PDB file of C-alpha atoms in Angstrom:
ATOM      1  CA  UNK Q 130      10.771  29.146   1.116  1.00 48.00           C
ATOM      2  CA  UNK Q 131       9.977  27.939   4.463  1.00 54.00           C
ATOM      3  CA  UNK Q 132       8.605  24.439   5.024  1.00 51.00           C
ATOM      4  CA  UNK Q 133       4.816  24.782   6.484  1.00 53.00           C
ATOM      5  CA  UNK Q 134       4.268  24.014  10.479  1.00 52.00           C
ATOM      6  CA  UNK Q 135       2.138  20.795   9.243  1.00 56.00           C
ATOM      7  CA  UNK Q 136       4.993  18.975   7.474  1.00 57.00           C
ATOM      8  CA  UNK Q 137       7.354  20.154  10.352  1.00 63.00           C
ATOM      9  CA  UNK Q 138       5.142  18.317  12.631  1.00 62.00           C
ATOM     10  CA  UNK Q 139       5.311  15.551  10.134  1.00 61.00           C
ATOM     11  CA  UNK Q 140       9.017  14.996  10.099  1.00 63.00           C
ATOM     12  CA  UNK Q 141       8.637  15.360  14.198  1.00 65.00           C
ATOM     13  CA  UNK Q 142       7.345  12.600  13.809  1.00 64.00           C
ATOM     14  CA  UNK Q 143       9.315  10.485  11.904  1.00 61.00           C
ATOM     15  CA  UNK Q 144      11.799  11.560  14.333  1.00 66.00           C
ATOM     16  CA  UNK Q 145      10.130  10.134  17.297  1.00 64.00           C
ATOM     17  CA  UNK Q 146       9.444   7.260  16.047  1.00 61.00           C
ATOM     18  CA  UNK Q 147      13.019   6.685  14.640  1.00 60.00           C
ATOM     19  CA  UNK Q 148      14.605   7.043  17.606  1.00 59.00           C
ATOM     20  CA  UNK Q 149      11.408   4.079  19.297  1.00 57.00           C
ATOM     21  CA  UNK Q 150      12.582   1.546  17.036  1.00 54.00           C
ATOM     22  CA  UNK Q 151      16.506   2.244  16.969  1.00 51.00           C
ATOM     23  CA  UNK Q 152      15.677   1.116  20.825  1.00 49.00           C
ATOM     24  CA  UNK Q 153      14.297  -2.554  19.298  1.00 49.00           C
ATOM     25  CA  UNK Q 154      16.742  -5.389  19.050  1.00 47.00           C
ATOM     26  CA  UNK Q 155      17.262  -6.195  15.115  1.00 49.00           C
ATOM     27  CA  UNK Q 156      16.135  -9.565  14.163  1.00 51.00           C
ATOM     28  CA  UNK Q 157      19.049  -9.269  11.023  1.00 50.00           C
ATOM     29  CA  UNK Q 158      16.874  -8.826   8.270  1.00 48.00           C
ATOM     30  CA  UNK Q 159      17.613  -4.774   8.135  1.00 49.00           C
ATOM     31  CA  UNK Q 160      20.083  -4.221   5.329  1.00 50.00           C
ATOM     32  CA  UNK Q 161      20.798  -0.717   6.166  1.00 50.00           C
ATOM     33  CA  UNK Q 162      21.933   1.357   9.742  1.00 52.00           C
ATOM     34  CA  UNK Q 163      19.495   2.732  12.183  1.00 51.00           C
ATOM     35  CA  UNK Q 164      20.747   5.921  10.726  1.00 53.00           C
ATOM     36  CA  UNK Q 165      19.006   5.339   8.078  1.00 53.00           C
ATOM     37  CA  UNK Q 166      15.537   6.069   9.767  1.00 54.00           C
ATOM     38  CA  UNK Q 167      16.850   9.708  10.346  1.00 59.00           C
ATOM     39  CA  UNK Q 168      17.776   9.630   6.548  1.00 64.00           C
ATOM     40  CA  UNK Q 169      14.374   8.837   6.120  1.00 64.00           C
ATOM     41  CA  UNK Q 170      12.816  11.612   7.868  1.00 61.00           C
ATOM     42  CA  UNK Q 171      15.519  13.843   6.484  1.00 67.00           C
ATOM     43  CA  UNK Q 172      14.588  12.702   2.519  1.00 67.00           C
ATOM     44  CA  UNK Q 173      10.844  12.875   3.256  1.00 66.00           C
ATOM     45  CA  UNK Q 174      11.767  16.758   4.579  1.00 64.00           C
ATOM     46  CA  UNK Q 175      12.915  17.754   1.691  1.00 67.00           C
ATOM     47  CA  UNK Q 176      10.430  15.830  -0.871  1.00 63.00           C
ATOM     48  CA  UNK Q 177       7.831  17.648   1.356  1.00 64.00           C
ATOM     49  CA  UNK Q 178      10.085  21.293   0.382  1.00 66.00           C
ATOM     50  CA  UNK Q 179      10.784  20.791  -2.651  1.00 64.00           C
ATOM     51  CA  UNK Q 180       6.855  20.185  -3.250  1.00 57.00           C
ATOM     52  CA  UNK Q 181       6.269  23.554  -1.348  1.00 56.00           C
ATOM     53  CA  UNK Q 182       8.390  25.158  -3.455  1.00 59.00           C
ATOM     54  CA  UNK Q 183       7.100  23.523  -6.777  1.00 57.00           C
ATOM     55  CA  UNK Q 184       9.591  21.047  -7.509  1.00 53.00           C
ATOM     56  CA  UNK Q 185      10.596  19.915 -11.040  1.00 53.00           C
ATOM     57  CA  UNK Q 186       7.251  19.893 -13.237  1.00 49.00           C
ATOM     58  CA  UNK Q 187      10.098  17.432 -15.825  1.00 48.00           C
ATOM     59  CA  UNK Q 188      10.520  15.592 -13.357  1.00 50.00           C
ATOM     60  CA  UNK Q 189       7.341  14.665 -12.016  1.00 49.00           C
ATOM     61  CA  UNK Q 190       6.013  14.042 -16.242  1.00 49.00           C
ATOM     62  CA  UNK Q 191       8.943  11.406 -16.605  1.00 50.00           C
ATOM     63  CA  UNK Q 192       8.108   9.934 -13.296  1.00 50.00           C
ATOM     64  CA  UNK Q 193       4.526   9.420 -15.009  1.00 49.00           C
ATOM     65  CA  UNK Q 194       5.778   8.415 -18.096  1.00 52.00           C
ATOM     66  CA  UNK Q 195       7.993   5.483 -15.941  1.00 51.00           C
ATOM     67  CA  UNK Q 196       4.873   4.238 -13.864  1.00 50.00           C
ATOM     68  CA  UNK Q 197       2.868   3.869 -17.722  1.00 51.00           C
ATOM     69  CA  UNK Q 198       5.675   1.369 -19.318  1.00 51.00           C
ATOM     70  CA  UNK Q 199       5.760  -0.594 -15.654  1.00 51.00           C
ATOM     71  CA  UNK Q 200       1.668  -0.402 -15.127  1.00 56.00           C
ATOM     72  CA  UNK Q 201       1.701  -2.853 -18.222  1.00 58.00           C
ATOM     73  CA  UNK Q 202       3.678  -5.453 -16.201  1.00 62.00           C
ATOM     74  CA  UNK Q 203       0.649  -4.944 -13.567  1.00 70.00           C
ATOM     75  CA  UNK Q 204      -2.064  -5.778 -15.871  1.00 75.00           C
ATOM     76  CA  UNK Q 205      -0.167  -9.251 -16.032  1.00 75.00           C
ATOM     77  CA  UNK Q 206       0.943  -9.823 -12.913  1.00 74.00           C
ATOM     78  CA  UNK Q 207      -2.916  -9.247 -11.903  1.00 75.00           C
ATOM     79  CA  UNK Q 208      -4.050 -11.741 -14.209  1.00 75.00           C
ATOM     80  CA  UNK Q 209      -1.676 -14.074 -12.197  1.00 71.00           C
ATOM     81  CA  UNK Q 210      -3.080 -13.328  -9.071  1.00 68.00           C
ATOM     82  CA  UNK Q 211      -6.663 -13.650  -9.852  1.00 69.00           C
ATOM     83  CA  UNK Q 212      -5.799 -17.134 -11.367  1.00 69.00           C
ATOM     84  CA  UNK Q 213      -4.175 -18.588  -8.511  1.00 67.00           C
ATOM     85  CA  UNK Q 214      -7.411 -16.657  -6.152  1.00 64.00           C
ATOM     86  CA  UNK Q 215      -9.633 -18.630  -8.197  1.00 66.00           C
ATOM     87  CA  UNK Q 216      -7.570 -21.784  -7.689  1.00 62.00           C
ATOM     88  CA  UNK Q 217      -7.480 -21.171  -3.945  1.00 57.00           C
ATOM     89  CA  UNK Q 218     -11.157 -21.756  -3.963  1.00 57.00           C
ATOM     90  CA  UNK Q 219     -10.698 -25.292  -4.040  1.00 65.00           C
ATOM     91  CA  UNK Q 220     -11.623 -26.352  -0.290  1.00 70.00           C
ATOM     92  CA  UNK Q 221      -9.258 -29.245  -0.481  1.00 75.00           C
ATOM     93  CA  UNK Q 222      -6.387 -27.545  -1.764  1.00 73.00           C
ATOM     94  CA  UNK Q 223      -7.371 -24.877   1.108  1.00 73.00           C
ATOM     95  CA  UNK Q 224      -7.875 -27.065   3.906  1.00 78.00           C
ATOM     96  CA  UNK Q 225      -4.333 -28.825   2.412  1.00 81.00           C
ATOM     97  CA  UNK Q 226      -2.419 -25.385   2.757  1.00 80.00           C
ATOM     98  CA  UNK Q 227      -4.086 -24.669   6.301  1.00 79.00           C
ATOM     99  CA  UNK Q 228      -3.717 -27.848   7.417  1.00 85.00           C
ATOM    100  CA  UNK Q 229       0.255 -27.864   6.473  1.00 85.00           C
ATOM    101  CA  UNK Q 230       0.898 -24.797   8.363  1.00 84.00           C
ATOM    102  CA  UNK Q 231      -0.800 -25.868  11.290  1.00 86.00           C
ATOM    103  CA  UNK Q 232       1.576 -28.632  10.884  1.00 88.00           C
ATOM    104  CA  UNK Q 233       4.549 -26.725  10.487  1.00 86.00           C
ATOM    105  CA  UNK Q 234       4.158 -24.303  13.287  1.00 85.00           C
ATOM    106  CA  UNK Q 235       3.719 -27.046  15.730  1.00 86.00           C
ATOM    107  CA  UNK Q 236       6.699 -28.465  14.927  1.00 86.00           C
ATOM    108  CA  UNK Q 237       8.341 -25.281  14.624  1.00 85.00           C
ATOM    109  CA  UNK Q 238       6.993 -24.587  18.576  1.00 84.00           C
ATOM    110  CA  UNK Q 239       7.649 -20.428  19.180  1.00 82.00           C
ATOM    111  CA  UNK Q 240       6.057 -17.744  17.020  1.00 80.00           C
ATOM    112  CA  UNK Q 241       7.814 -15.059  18.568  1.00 83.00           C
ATOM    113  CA  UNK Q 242      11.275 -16.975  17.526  1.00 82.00           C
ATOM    114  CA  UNK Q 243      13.223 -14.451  14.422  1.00 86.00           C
ATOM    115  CA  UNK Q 244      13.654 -16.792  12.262  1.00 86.00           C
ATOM    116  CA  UNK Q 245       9.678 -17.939  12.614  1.00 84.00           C
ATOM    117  CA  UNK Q 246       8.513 -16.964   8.914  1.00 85.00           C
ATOM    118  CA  UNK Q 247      11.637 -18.583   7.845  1.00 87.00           C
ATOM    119  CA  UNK Q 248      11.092 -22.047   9.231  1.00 87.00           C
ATOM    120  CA  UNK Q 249       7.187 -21.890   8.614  1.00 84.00           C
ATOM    121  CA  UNK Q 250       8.729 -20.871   4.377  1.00 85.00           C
ATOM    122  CA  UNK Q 251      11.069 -24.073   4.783  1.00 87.00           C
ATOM    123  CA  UNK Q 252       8.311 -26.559   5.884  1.00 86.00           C
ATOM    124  CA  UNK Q 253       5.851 -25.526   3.344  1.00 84.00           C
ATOM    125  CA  UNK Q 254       8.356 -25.595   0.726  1.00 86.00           C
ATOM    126  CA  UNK Q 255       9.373 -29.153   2.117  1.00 87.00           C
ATOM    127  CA  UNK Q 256       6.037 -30.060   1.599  1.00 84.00           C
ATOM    128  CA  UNK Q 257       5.605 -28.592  -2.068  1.00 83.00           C
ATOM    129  CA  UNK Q 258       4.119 -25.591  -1.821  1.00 78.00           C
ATOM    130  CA  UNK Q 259       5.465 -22.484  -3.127  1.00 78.00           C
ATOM    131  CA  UNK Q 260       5.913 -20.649  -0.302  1.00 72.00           C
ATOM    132  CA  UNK Q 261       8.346 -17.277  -1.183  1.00 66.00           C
TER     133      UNK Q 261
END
């Protein structure tokens, strides 16, 4: 079965904008080749035919199943992040963080540096926050 003109467009695209950003210099964080970004285009392609086509109805009921046992883990890990939320609104402890990273990116000097977010993780970290 053919793919529909809208999804060809789609993966068009991708395309396009692959071959943009293989033109950007890396800052080293990638762990993969710019080929990738065509393999990207290539596997949303075919998710896009095999959907046309109907697909695996199996498949798609296991892939639910999977997404119920890990949705439990969310339920905690959004408890977490409403607890430390409600901790953040402590203007001290807020003014403290801002006030840090002001700190830090001064002393850090340019934003536009690669290994920026790094640095900026570092000082905080230095400083005892937990900062990634």
């Amino acid at each position: 079965m053919a793919v529909p003109v809208r999804f060809k467009g789609v993966a068009q695209a991708f395309d396009q904008v692959a071959a943009r950003v293989r033109v950007c210099e890396s800052s080293g964080s990638e762990h993969s080749p710019a080929e990738s970004l065509t393999d990207l285009s290539d596997l949303v392609n075919s998710f896009l035919e095999r959907d046309v086509q109907g697909g695996d109805g199996d498949k798609r009921e296991n892939e639910h199943d999977d997404c119920q046992s890990d949705c439990s883990g969310d339920s905690d890990t959004r408890d977490l992040l409403r607890k430390i939320l409600s901790d953040l609104d402590n203007d001290d402890y807020r003014e403290r963080i801002h006030g840090e990273a002001e700190k830090a990116c001064r002393v850090i000097g340019n934003r536009s540096a690669p290994d920026f977010k790094s640095r900026l993780m570092a000082q905080l970290r230095e400083k005892g926050f937990d900062a990634g």
